[in-house]
mmCIF file of C-alpha atoms and ligand atoms in Angstrom:
data_model
loop_
_atom_site.group_PDB
_atom_site.id
_atom_site.type_symbol
_atom_site.label_atom_id
_atom_site.label_comp_id
_atom_site.label_asym_id
_atom_site.label_seq_id
_atom_site.Cartn_x
_atom_site.Cartn_y
_atom_site.Cartn_z
ATOM 1 C CA MET V 57 0.000 0.000 0.000
ATOM 2 C CA GLN V 58 1.361 3.431 -0.962
ATOM 3 C CA THR V 59 1.052 6.049 1.791
ATOM 4 C CA ASN V 60 1.392 9.761 1.122
ATOM 5 C CA PHE V 61 3.485 11.712 3.632
ATOM 6 C CA ILE V 62 2.118 15.235 3.972
ATOM 7 C CA ILE V 63 3.666 17.982 6.112
ATOM 8 C CA ARG V 64 0.676 19.801 7.621
ATOM 9 C CA GLY V 65 2.531 22.460 9.600
ATOM 10 C CA PHE V 66 5.972 23.935 10.296
ATOM 11 C CA GLY V 67 7.127 25.646 13.495
ATOM 12 C CA HIS V 68 10.346 26.964 14.918
ATOM 13 C CA TYR V 69 11.594 28.673 18.035
ATOM 14 C CA ALA V 70 14.889 30.104 19.238
ATOM 15 C CA PRO V 71 15.639 31.599 22.665
ATOM 16 C CA GLU V 72 15.534 35.387 22.942
ATOM 17 C CA ARG V 73 19.080 35.731 24.223
ATOM 18 C CA ILE V 74 21.609 36.362 21.446
ATOM 19 C CA LEU V 75 25.381 35.875 21.623
ATOM 20 C CA THR V 76 27.219 37.770 18.865
ATOM 21 C CA ASN V 77 30.699 37.166 17.517
ATOM 22 C CA ALA V 78 31.706 40.378 19.311
ATOM 23 C CA ASP V 79 30.490 38.840 22.593
ATOM 24 C CA LEU V 80 32.629 35.756 21.889
ATOM 25 C CA GLU V 81 35.703 37.926 21.308
ATOM 26 C CA LYS V 82 35.482 38.736 25.030
ATOM 27 C CA ILE V 83 35.314 35.042 26.038
ATOM 28 C CA VAL V 84 37.908 33.285 23.852
ATOM 29 C CA ASP V 85 40.818 34.190 21.566
ATOM 30 C CA THR V 86 38.799 34.709 18.391
ATOM 31 C CA THR V 87 37.602 37.456 16.070
ATOM 32 C CA ASP V 88 34.384 38.294 14.245
ATOM 33 C CA GLU V 89 36.467 38.247 11.051
ATOM 34 C CA TRP V 90 37.683 34.640 11.643
ATOM 35 C CA ILE V 91 34.237 33.316 12.533
ATOM 36 C CA THR V 92 32.525 35.122 9.632
ATOM 37 C CA THR V 93 35.002 34.133 6.931
ATOM 38 C CA ARG V 94 35.450 30.509 8.128
ATOM 39 C CA THR V 95 31.793 29.750 8.885
ATOM 40 C CA GLY V 96 29.371 32.526 7.866
ATOM 41 C CA ILE V 97 28.110 32.748 11.463
ATOM 42 C CA LYS V 98 27.416 36.222 12.945
ATOM 43 C CA GLN V 99 25.355 35.309 16.024
ATOM 44 C CA ARG V 100 23.649 32.427 17.817
ATOM 45 C CA HIS V 101 20.679 32.082 20.214
ATOM 46 C CA ILE V 102 21.392 30.770 23.720
ATOM 47 C CA VAL V 103 18.896 29.450 26.273
ATOM 48 C CA THR V 104 18.274 31.252 29.528
ATOM 49 C CA GLU V 105 18.710 29.566 32.902
ATOM 50 C CA GLY V 106 16.077 26.874 33.397
ATOM 51 C CA GLU V 107 15.167 26.622 29.699
ATOM 52 C CA ALA V 108 15.494 23.033 28.438
ATOM 53 C CA ALA V 109 15.192 21.217 25.098
ATOM 54 C CA SER V 110 11.588 20.267 25.936
ATOM 55 C CA ASP V 111 10.647 23.925 26.570
ATOM 56 C CA MET V 112 11.853 24.971 23.131
ATOM 57 C CA ALA V 113 10.278 21.856 21.612
ATOM 58 C CA LEU V 114 6.947 22.821 23.178
ATOM 59 C CA LYS V 115 7.038 26.225 21.473
ATOM 60 C CA SER V 116 8.001 24.940 18.010
ATOM 61 C CA SER V 117 5.481 22.084 18.320
ATOM 62 C CA LEU V 118 2.585 24.369 19.232
ATOM 63 C CA ALA V 119 3.436 26.567 16.223
ATOM 64 C CA ALA V 120 3.515 23.539 13.886
ATOM 65 C CA LEU V 121 0.261 22.157 15.347
ATOM 66 C CA ALA V 122 -1.469 25.544 14.953
ATOM 67 C CA GLU V 123 -0.399 25.744 11.311
ATOM 68 C CA ALA V 124 -1.629 22.167 10.798
ATOM 69 C CA GLY V 125 -4.984 23.062 12.368
ATOM 70 C CA LEU V 126 -4.555 20.248 14.896
ATOM 71 C CA GLU V 127 -4.793 19.996 18.674
ATOM 72 C CA PRO V 128 -2.095 18.223 20.709
ATOM 73 C CA GLY V 129 -4.691 15.556 21.525
ATOM 74 C CA ASP V 130 -4.985 14.679 17.815
ATOM 75 C CA LEU V 131 -1.402 13.346 17.791
ATOM 76 C CA THR V 132 -0.691 9.613 17.742
ATOM 77 C CA HIS V 133 3.126 9.680 17.864
ATOM 78 C CA ILE V 134 5.812 12.091 19.125
ATOM 79 C CA VAL V 135 9.337 11.743 17.750
ATOM 80 C CA VAL V 136 12.023 14.039 19.152
ATOM 81 C CA ALA V 137 15.481 14.326 17.585
ATOM 82 C CA THR V 138 18.121 15.617 19.972
ATOM 83 C CA PHE V 139 21.612 14.953 21.265
ATOM 84 C CA THR V 140 20.938 17.304 24.170
ATOM 85 C CA PRO V 141 17.895 15.696 25.838
ATOM 86 C CA ASP V 142 16.508 17.141 29.070
ATOM 87 C CA SER V 143 17.599 13.924 30.847
ATOM 88 C CA MET V 144 18.731 10.344 30.163
ATOM 89 C CA ILE V 145 15.347 9.234 31.523
ATOM 90 C CA PRO V 146 12.581 10.220 30.842
ATOM 91 C CA SER V 147 12.950 10.793 27.122
ATOM 92 C CA THR V 148 12.461 14.368 25.928
ATOM 93 C CA ALA V 149 9.528 13.080 23.848
ATOM 94 C CA CYS V 150 7.795 11.956 27.082
ATOM 95 C CA VAL V 151 8.575 15.298 28.767
ATOM 96 C CA LEU V 152 7.203 17.136 25.735
ATOM 97 C CA GLN V 153 4.051 15.001 25.726
ATOM 98 C CA HIS V 154 3.451 15.949 29.366
ATOM 99 C CA LYS V 155 4.056 19.656 28.610
ATOM 100 C CA LEU V 156 1.581 19.403 25.711
ATOM 101 C CA GLY V 157 -0.948 18.156 28.282
ATOM 102 C CA ILE V 158 -1.640 14.849 26.548
ATOM 103 C CA LYS V 159 -1.240 11.139 27.340
ATOM 104 C CA GLY V 160 -1.191 7.805 25.573
ATOM 105 C CA GLN V 161 0.795 8.560 22.408
ATOM 106 C CA MET V 162 3.899 6.613 21.519
ATOM 107 C CA CYS V 163 6.890 8.832 22.423
ATOM 108 C CA ILE V 164 10.455 8.250 21.320
ATOM 109 C CA ASP V 165 13.766 10.154 21.122
ATOM 110 C CA VAL V 166 15.986 9.669 18.079
ATOM 111 C CA SER V 167 19.758 10.088 18.368
ATOM 112 C CA ALA V 168 21.501 10.899 15.091
ATOM 113 C CA ALA V 169 23.207 14.213 15.974
ATOM 114 C CA CYS V 170 22.870 16.800 13.196
ATOM 115 C CA SER V 171 21.042 14.300 10.958
ATOM 116 C CA GLY V 172 18.494 13.755 13.731
ATOM 117 C CA PHE V 173 15.636 15.555 12.007
ATOM 118 C CA LEU V 174 15.889 13.525 8.800
ATOM 119 C CA TYR V 175 16.238 10.300 10.823
ATOM 120 C CA ALA V 176 13.161 11.301 12.854
ATOM 121 C CA LEU V 177 11.242 12.137 9.680
ATOM 122 C CA GLN V 178 12.048 8.703 8.259
ATOM 123 C CA THR V 179 10.917 7.141 11.562
ATOM 124 C CA ALA V 180 7.648 9.066 11.248
ATOM 125 C CA ARG V 181 7.231 7.772 7.681
ATOM 126 C CA GLY V 182 7.571 4.267 9.091
ATOM 127 C CA TYR V 183 4.762 4.864 11.604
ATOM 128 C CA LEU V 184 2.567 6.312 8.855
ATOM 129 C CA THR V 185 3.221 3.307 6.659
ATOM 130 C CA LEU V 186 2.006 1.077 9.495
ATOM 131 C CA ASP V 187 -0.984 3.331 10.165
ATOM 132 C CA PRO V 188 -1.984 5.819 7.424
ATOM 133 C CA GLU V 189 -4.309 7.522 9.967
ATOM 134 C CA ALA V 190 -1.361 8.411 12.248
ATOM 135 C CA LYS V 191 -0.622 12.048 13.076
ATOM 136 C CA VAL V 192 3.047 12.322 13.923
ATOM 137 C CA LEU V 193 4.788 15.254 15.577
ATOM 138 C CA VAL V 194 8.447 15.371 14.524
ATOM 139 C CA VAL V 195 10.487 17.806 16.604
ATOM 140 C CA ALA V 196 14.172 18.589 16.821
ATOM 141 C CA SER V 197 15.384 20.553 19.815
ATOM 142 C CA GLU V 198 18.973 21.271 20.845
ATOM 143 C CA VAL V 199 20.479 23.037 23.837
ATOM 144 C CA ILE V 200 24.048 22.802 22.614
ATOM 145 C CA SER V 201 25.197 25.706 24.772
ATOM 146 C CA ARG V 202 25.103 23.369 27.805
ATOM 147 C CA ARG V 203 27.328 20.860 25.989
ATOM 148 C CA THR V 204 29.776 23.504 24.789
ATOM 149 C CA ASN V 205 33.275 23.887 26.209
ATOM 150 C CA TRP V 206 33.376 27.689 26.392
ATOM 151 C CA GLU V 207 37.187 27.528 26.720
ATOM 152 C CA ASP V 208 37.600 25.773 23.343
ATOM 153 C CA ARG V 209 37.550 28.372 20.567
ATOM 154 C CA SER V 210 37.563 25.699 17.872
ATOM 155 C CA THR V 211 34.050 24.572 18.861
ATOM 156 C CA CYS V 212 32.355 27.198 21.059
ATOM 157 C CA VAL V 213 31.919 29.690 18.207
ATOM 158 C CA LEU V 214 30.086 27.173 16.022
ATOM 159 C CA PHE V 215 26.873 26.249 17.799
ATOM 160 C CA GLY V 216 23.538 27.679 18.919
ATOM 161 C CA ASP V 217 20.260 26.604 20.565
ATOM 162 C CA ALA V 218 16.912 26.229 18.745
ATOM 163 C CA SER V 219 13.994 23.960 17.963
ATOM 164 C CA GLY V 220 12.019 23.163 14.821
ATOM 165 C CA ALA V 221 8.944 20.982 14.312
ATOM 166 C CA VAL V 222 6.664 19.547 11.649
ATOM 167 C CA VAL V 223 3.412 17.589 11.787
ATOM 168 C CA LEU V 224 3.310 14.673 9.362
ATOM 169 C CA THR V 225 0.099 12.868 8.343
ATOM 170 C CA GLY V 226 -1.156 10.744 5.499
ATOM 171 C CA GLY V 227 -3.060 12.389 2.670
ATOM 172 C CA ASP V 228 -4.549 12.185 -0.772
ATOM 173 C CA GLU V 229 -2.677 11.924 -4.044
ATOM 174 C CA GLY V 230 -1.591 15.398 -5.154
ATOM 175 C CA GLU V 231 -1.647 16.967 -1.668
ATOM 176 C CA THR V 232 1.423 18.999 -0.685
ATOM 177 C CA PRO V 233 3.918 19.618 0.875
ATOM 178 C CA ARG V 234 4.714 15.974 0.472
ATOM 179 C CA VAL V 235 7.845 14.029 1.373
ATOM 180 C CA MET V 236 8.530 12.170 -1.875
ATOM 181 C CA ASP V 237 11.482 10.049 -0.845
ATOM 182 C CA MET V 238 14.380 9.899 1.594
ATOM 183 C CA LYS V 239 17.769 8.232 1.966
ATOM 184 C CA LEU V 240 19.812 7.830 5.145
ATOM 185 C CA ALA V 241 23.277 6.460 5.870
ATOM 186 C CA ALA V 242 25.893 6.185 8.627
ATOM 187 C CA ASP V 243 29.512 5.178 9.212
ATOM 188 C CA GLY V 244 30.169 4.337 12.862
ATOM 189 C CA SER V 245 33.902 3.849 12.284
ATOM 190 C CA LEU V 246 34.283 7.656 12.166
ATOM 191 C CA GLY V 247 32.367 8.352 15.371
ATOM 192 C CA ASP V 248 35.312 9.818 17.280
ATOM 193 C CA LEU V 249 35.733 12.699 14.795
ATOM 194 C CA LEU V 250 32.650 14.375 16.296
ATOM 195 C CA SER V 251 31.617 13.284 19.755
ATOM 196 C CA VAL V 252 30.107 14.002 23.157
ATOM 197 C CA HIS V 253 31.168 10.937 25.135
ATOM 198 C CA GLY V 254 30.444 12.318 28.611
ATOM 199 C CA GLY V 255 27.306 11.070 30.315
ATOM 200 C CA GLY V 256 27.398 7.802 28.374
ATOM 201 C CA SER V 257 27.897 4.375 29.958
ATOM 202 C CA ALA V 258 31.345 3.915 28.397
ATOM 203 C CA TYR V 259 32.584 6.380 31.038
ATOM 204 C CA SER V 260 32.247 5.948 34.784
ATOM 205 C CA TYR V 261 31.390 8.842 37.040
ATOM 206 C CA LYS V 262 31.682 9.248 40.777
ATOM 207 C CA LEU V 263 29.535 11.508 42.886
ATOM 208 C CA GLY V 264 31.204 14.858 43.420
ATOM 209 C CA GLU V 265 33.866 14.461 40.693
ATOM 210 C CA PRO V 266 34.082 17.334 38.201
ATOM 211 C CA VAL V 267 33.190 16.655 34.549
ATOM 212 C CA GLY V 268 36.003 16.575 31.992
ATOM 213 C CA GLU V 269 36.331 17.754 28.406
ATOM 214 C CA GLU V 270 34.572 14.614 27.166
ATOM 215 C CA PHE V 271 31.343 16.048 28.579
ATOM 216 C CA PHE V 272 31.343 18.660 25.782
ATOM 217 C CA VAL V 273 31.267 18.647 21.984
ATOM 218 C CA GLN V 274 34.638 17.637 20.550
ATOM 219 C CA MET V 275 35.239 17.829 16.825
ATOM 220 C CA GLN V 276 38.044 17.425 14.330
ATOM 221 C CA GLY V 277 36.681 20.199 12.151
ATOM 222 C CA ARG V 278 38.752 19.886 9.000
ATOM 223 C CA GLU V 279 38.164 16.110 8.661
ATOM 224 C CA THR V 280 34.458 16.521 9.439
ATOM 225 C CA PHE V 281 34.216 19.238 6.792
ATOM 226 C CA LYS V 282 35.549 16.923 4.059
ATOM 227 C CA HIS V 283 33.226 14.063 4.970
ATOM 228 C CA ALA V 284 30.255 16.446 5.190
ATOM 229 C CA VAL V 285 30.684 17.778 1.641
ATOM 230 C CA ARG V 286 31.459 14.357 0.146
ATOM 231 C CA ASN V 287 28.635 12.454 1.818
ATOM 232 C CA MET V 288 25.889 15.064 1.455
ATOM 233 C CA THR V 289 26.717 15.369 -2.233
ATOM 234 C CA SER V 290 26.774 11.630 -2.884
ATOM 235 C CA ILE V 291 23.571 10.840 -0.974
ATOM 236 C CA CYS V 292 21.753 13.637 -2.820
ATOM 237 C CA GLU V 293 22.986 12.328 -6.163
ATOM 238 C CA ALA V 294 21.790 8.830 -5.282
ATOM 239 C CA LEU V 295 18.358 10.089 -4.175
ATOM 240 C CA LEU V 296 17.890 12.140 -7.342
ATOM 241 C CA GLU V 297 18.927 9.253 -9.569
ATOM 242 C CA GLU V 298 16.580 6.793 -7.837
ATOM 243 C CA ASN V 299 13.703 9.236 -8.313
ATOM 244 C CA GLY V 300 14.495 10.156 -11.911
ATOM 245 C CA VAL V 301 15.087 13.785 -10.861
ATOM 246 C CA VAL V 302 17.796 15.891 -12.522
ATOM 247 C CA LYS V 303 19.649 18.748 -10.805
ATOM 248 C CA GLU V 304 17.875 21.283 -13.008
ATOM 249 C CA ASP V 305 14.558 20.234 -11.438
ATOM 250 C CA ILE V 306 15.648 21.405 -7.960
ATOM 251 C CA ASP V 307 14.069 24.741 -6.985
ATOM 252 C CA VAL V 308 15.591 25.028 -3.499
ATOM 253 C CA LEU V 309 18.564 23.358 -1.819
ATOM 254 C CA LEU V 310 18.316 23.397 1.962
ATOM 255 C CA THR V 311 21.188 21.711 3.797
ATOM 256 C CA HIS V 312 22.144 21.266 7.427
ATOM 257 C CA GLN V 313 23.496 24.637 8.566
ATOM 258 C CA ALA V 314 26.978 23.806 9.898
ATOM 259 C CA ASN V 315 29.171 26.132 7.878
ATOM 260 C CA TRP V 316 28.389 28.430 4.952
ATOM 261 C CA ARG V 317 31.444 27.090 3.106
ATOM 262 C CA ILE V 318 30.004 23.537 3.336
ATOM 263 C CA ILE V 319 26.562 24.697 2.167
ATOM 264 C CA ASP V 320 28.163 26.607 -0.713
ATOM 265 C CA ALA V 321 30.390 23.659 -1.685
ATOM 266 C CA VAL V 322 27.394 21.277 -1.867
ATOM 267 C CA GLY V 323 25.450 23.843 -3.918
ATOM 268 C CA ARG V 324 28.378 24.261 -6.343
ATOM 269 C CA LYS V 325 28.804 20.519 -6.784
ATOM 270 C CA PHE V 326 25.152 20.454 -7.863
ATOM 271 C CA GLY V 327 25.484 23.521 -10.022
ATOM 272 C CA ILE V 328 22.686 25.170 -8.012
ATOM 273 C CA VAL V 329 22.946 28.967 -8.082
ATOM 274 C CA PRO V 330 23.344 30.639 -4.641
ATOM 275 C CA GLU V 331 19.923 32.329 -5.039
ATOM 276 C CA LYS V 332 18.311 28.875 -4.784
ATOM 277 C CA VAL V 333 20.286 27.860 -1.680
ATOM 278 C CA PHE V 334 18.577 28.707 1.616
ATOM 279 C CA SER V 335 20.759 29.625 4.568
ATOM 280 C CA ASN V 336 20.166 31.195 7.965
ATOM 281 C CA ILE V 337 23.485 30.146 9.521
ATOM 282 C CA ASP V 338 24.452 33.814 10.015
ATOM 283 C CA ARG V 339 21.674 34.202 12.623
ATOM 284 C CA TYR V 340 21.459 30.739 14.244
ATOM 285 C CA ALA V 341 24.908 29.078 13.841
ATOM 286 C CA ASN V 342 24.869 25.276 13.891
ATOM 287 C CA THR V 343 21.817 24.061 15.837
ATOM 288 C CA SER V 344 22.467 20.377 15.031
ATOM 289 C CA ALA V 345 19.223 18.423 14.506
ATOM 290 C CA ALA V 346 17.160 21.618 14.745
ATOM 291 C CA SER V 347 18.889 23.309 11.826
ATOM 292 C CA ILE V 348 16.851 21.765 8.984
ATOM 293 C CA PRO V 349 13.362 22.170 10.531
ATOM 294 C CA VAL V 350 14.158 25.734 11.678
ATOM 295 C CA ALA V 351 15.436 26.600 8.191
ATOM 296 C CA LEU V 352 12.458 24.890 6.541
ATOM 297 C CA SER V 353 9.987 26.751 8.740
ATOM 298 C CA GLU V 354 11.691 30.094 7.996
ATOM 299 C CA ALA V 355 11.975 29.354 4.269
ATOM 300 C CA VAL V 356 8.252 28.591 4.082
ATOM 301 C CA LYS V 357 7.178 31.586 6.175
ATOM 302 C CA THR V 358 9.349 34.022 4.176
ATOM 303 C CA ALA V 359 8.174 32.495 0.847
ATOM 304 C CA PHE V 360 11.740 31.514 -0.074
ATOM 305 C CA ILE V 361 10.029 28.165 -0.708
ATOM 306 C CA LYS V 362 6.902 28.597 -2.840
ATOM 307 C CA PRO V 363 4.011 26.277 -3.676
ATOM 308 C CA GLY V 364 5.091 23.884 -6.419
ATOM 309 C CA ASP V 365 8.818 24.033 -5.533
ATOM 310 C CA LEU V 366 10.864 20.855 -5.443
ATOM 311 C CA VAL V 367 13.106 21.104 -2.368
ATOM 312 C CA LEU V 368 16.198 18.998 -1.751
ATOM 313 C CA LEU V 369 17.173 18.575 1.911
ATOM 314 C CA THR V 370 20.453 17.121 3.097
ATOM 315 C CA SER V 371 22.187 16.702 6.437
ATOM 316 C CA PHE V 372 25.447 15.483 7.925
ATOM 317 C CA GLY V 373 26.447 14.945 11.532
ATOM 318 C CA GLY V 374 28.085 12.960 14.302
ATOM 319 C CA GLY V 375 28.049 9.225 14.024
ATOM 320 C CA PHE V 376 28.844 9.935 11.224
ATOM 321 C CA THR V 377 25.266 10.105 9.957
ATOM 322 C CA TRP V 378 23.923 11.723 6.813
ATOM 323 C CA GLY V 379 20.796 11.844 4.722
ATOM 324 C CA SER V 380 18.743 13.477 2.003
ATOM 325 C CA ALA V 381 15.070 14.063 1.270
ATOM 326 C CA LEU V 382 12.973 15.341 -1.616
ATOM 327 C CA VAL V 383 9.923 17.423 -0.688
ATOM 328 C CA ARG V 384 7.390 18.712 -3.208
ATOM 329 C CA PHE V 385 5.670 21.898 -1.978
HETATM 330 O O1 UT7 X 276 27.267 19.781 12.343
HETATM 331 C C1 UT7 X 276 27.963 18.585 12.113
HETATM 332 C C2 UT7 X 276 28.958 18.733 11.053
HETATM 333 N N1 UT7 X 276 29.891 19.790 11.403
HETATM 334 C C3 UT7 X 276 30.602 20.284 10.432
HETATM 335 O O2 UT7 X 276 30.401 19.893 9.320
HETATM 336 C C4 UT7 X 276 31.693 21.277 10.746
HETATM 337 C C5 UT7 X 276 32.854 21.011 9.844
HETATM 338 N N2 UT7 X 276 34.059 21.820 10.054
HETATM 339 C C6 UT7 X 276 34.087 23.165 9.875
HETATM 340 O O3 UT7 X 276 33.084 23.803 9.646
HETATM 341 C C7 UT7 X 276 35.449 23.839 9.914
HETATM 342 O O4 UT7 X 276 36.448 22.861 9.865
HETATM 343 C C8 UT7 X 276 35.654 24.727 11.170
HETATM 344 C C9 UT7 X 276 34.816 25.980 11.063
HETATM 345 C C10 UT7 X 276 35.310 23.951 12.433
HETATM 346 C C11 UT7 X 276 37.134 25.183 11.240
HETATM 347 O O5 UT7 X 276 37.523 25.820 10.032
HETATM 348 P P1 UT7 X 276 38.887 25.416 9.322
HETATM 349 O O6 UT7 X 276 39.054 26.297 8.166
HETATM 350 O O7 UT7 X 276 38.822 23.928 9.055
HETATM 351 O O8 UT7 X 276 39.960 25.782 10.394
HETATM 352 P P2 UT7 X 276 40.964 24.835 11.195
HETATM 353 O O9 UT7 X 276 40.265 24.021 12.206
HETATM 354 O O10 UT7 X 276 41.829 24.107 10.223
HETATM 355 O O11 UT7 X 276 41.839 25.930 11.942
HETATM 356 C C12 UT7 X 276 42.588 26.897 11.218
HETATM 357 C C13 UT7 X 276 43.250 27.828 12.210
HETATM 358 C C14 UT7 X 276 44.038 27.105 13.296
HETATM 359 O O12 UT7 X 276 45.202 27.843 13.561
HETATM 360 P P3 UT7 X 276 46.626 27.411 12.936
HETATM 361 O O13 UT7 X 276 46.882 26.027 13.431
HETATM 362 O O14 UT7 X 276 46.431 27.459 11.435
HETATM 363 O O15 UT7 X 276 47.565 28.449 13.452
HETATM 364 C C15 UT7 X 276 43.124 27.172 14.489
HETATM 365 O O16 UT7 X 276 43.821 27.126 15.709
HETATM 366 O O17 UT7 X 276 42.280 28.618 12.883
HETATM 367 C C16 UT7 X 276 42.462 28.508 14.303
HETATM 368 N N3 UT7 X 276 41.162 28.639 14.951
HETATM 369 C C17 UT7 X 276 40.644 29.811 15.304
HETATM 370 N N4 UT7 X 276 41.094 31.069 15.204
HETATM 371 C C18 UT7 X 276 40.299 32.062 15.641
HETATM 372 C C19 UT7 X 276 40.290 27.644 15.259
HETATM 373 N N5 UT7 X 276 39.191 28.168 15.823
HETATM 374 C C20 UT7 X 276 39.366 29.514 15.856
HETATM 375 C C21 UT7 X 276 38.596 30.585 16.305
HETATM 376 N N6 UT7 X 276 39.091 31.834 16.180
HETATM 377 N N7 UT7 X 276 37.369 30.413 16.831
#
């Protein structure tokens, strides 16, 4: 049985507090010029004390539900992508369900770092294939600022906090925006190039001992950069070929927002002109799993993406994990 995967609503949220490159110049040995030319980032949003991934997820979810014309109680599944969950237990999906004031739905967290949203979207497609009546909330929410080593200039300038959400349901032939097809991949042998080992069971902790560097994001940036460009390009090529789509058919390229130079390199490899490449990295920095749904929500609300557009999404992140998706608006 063929199920249609329709995105009924988009929502995004970022904390009010903004940390500029000039602010970072006062914290670590860096400059606005270095950050801007190497990454394209000008500022990032940072949570306030007491604000958790589930709080941001609640705000982006309510926005997506409102746009979908649905109540929280209409949902059948909640899938949250995050590498910065509120807690190890309960899952952030369960916390979010409680904050939405509902009970009974299946709730699950997905861990695929910056590819988390696409992995969660594929998970949602699986639930919809099992039950075409399902109404699935797919949320990505990241509080990376609490997993940032603010003494490490090679990582602390790169990330920000945010959340993005979509509501996915079945639908009739011809309805849009529709997820046409997706492809996901991973290579666990490269996991140590981008990691947050601290808090996991491979490390032992004793009460009262201070946390070490492994508690925070650690990345070999240059190596990660190369794999990001190579793998996003190849998985997009494979997806297009399998769907009989040529590069000229793509109206908008929307990639994970890790570095403007990576986004630009993927666009160039596809011969997609910069005017068709969406980016908001200057304002949000890298928000990991949240970057694609936040960018999607903004691109729709600002009419960068228009009805009828064919949009190519692609992500790359820790694991390593990567993926691509074709969405017809
Ligand atoms: O989201 C998941 C996927 N993530 C990514 O895809 C990120 C991939 N990597 C990148 O985006 C880039 O590699 C970075 C932005 C992280 C770094 O850019 P780069 O051009 O690869 O720089 P680099 O790490 O090779 O460092 C170049 C220089 C070094 O100095 P020396 O050794 O050449 O003297 C660094 O120490 O820049 C120095 N540096 C800095 N200088 C000022 C590193 N961080 C900073 C900084 N400010 N914040």
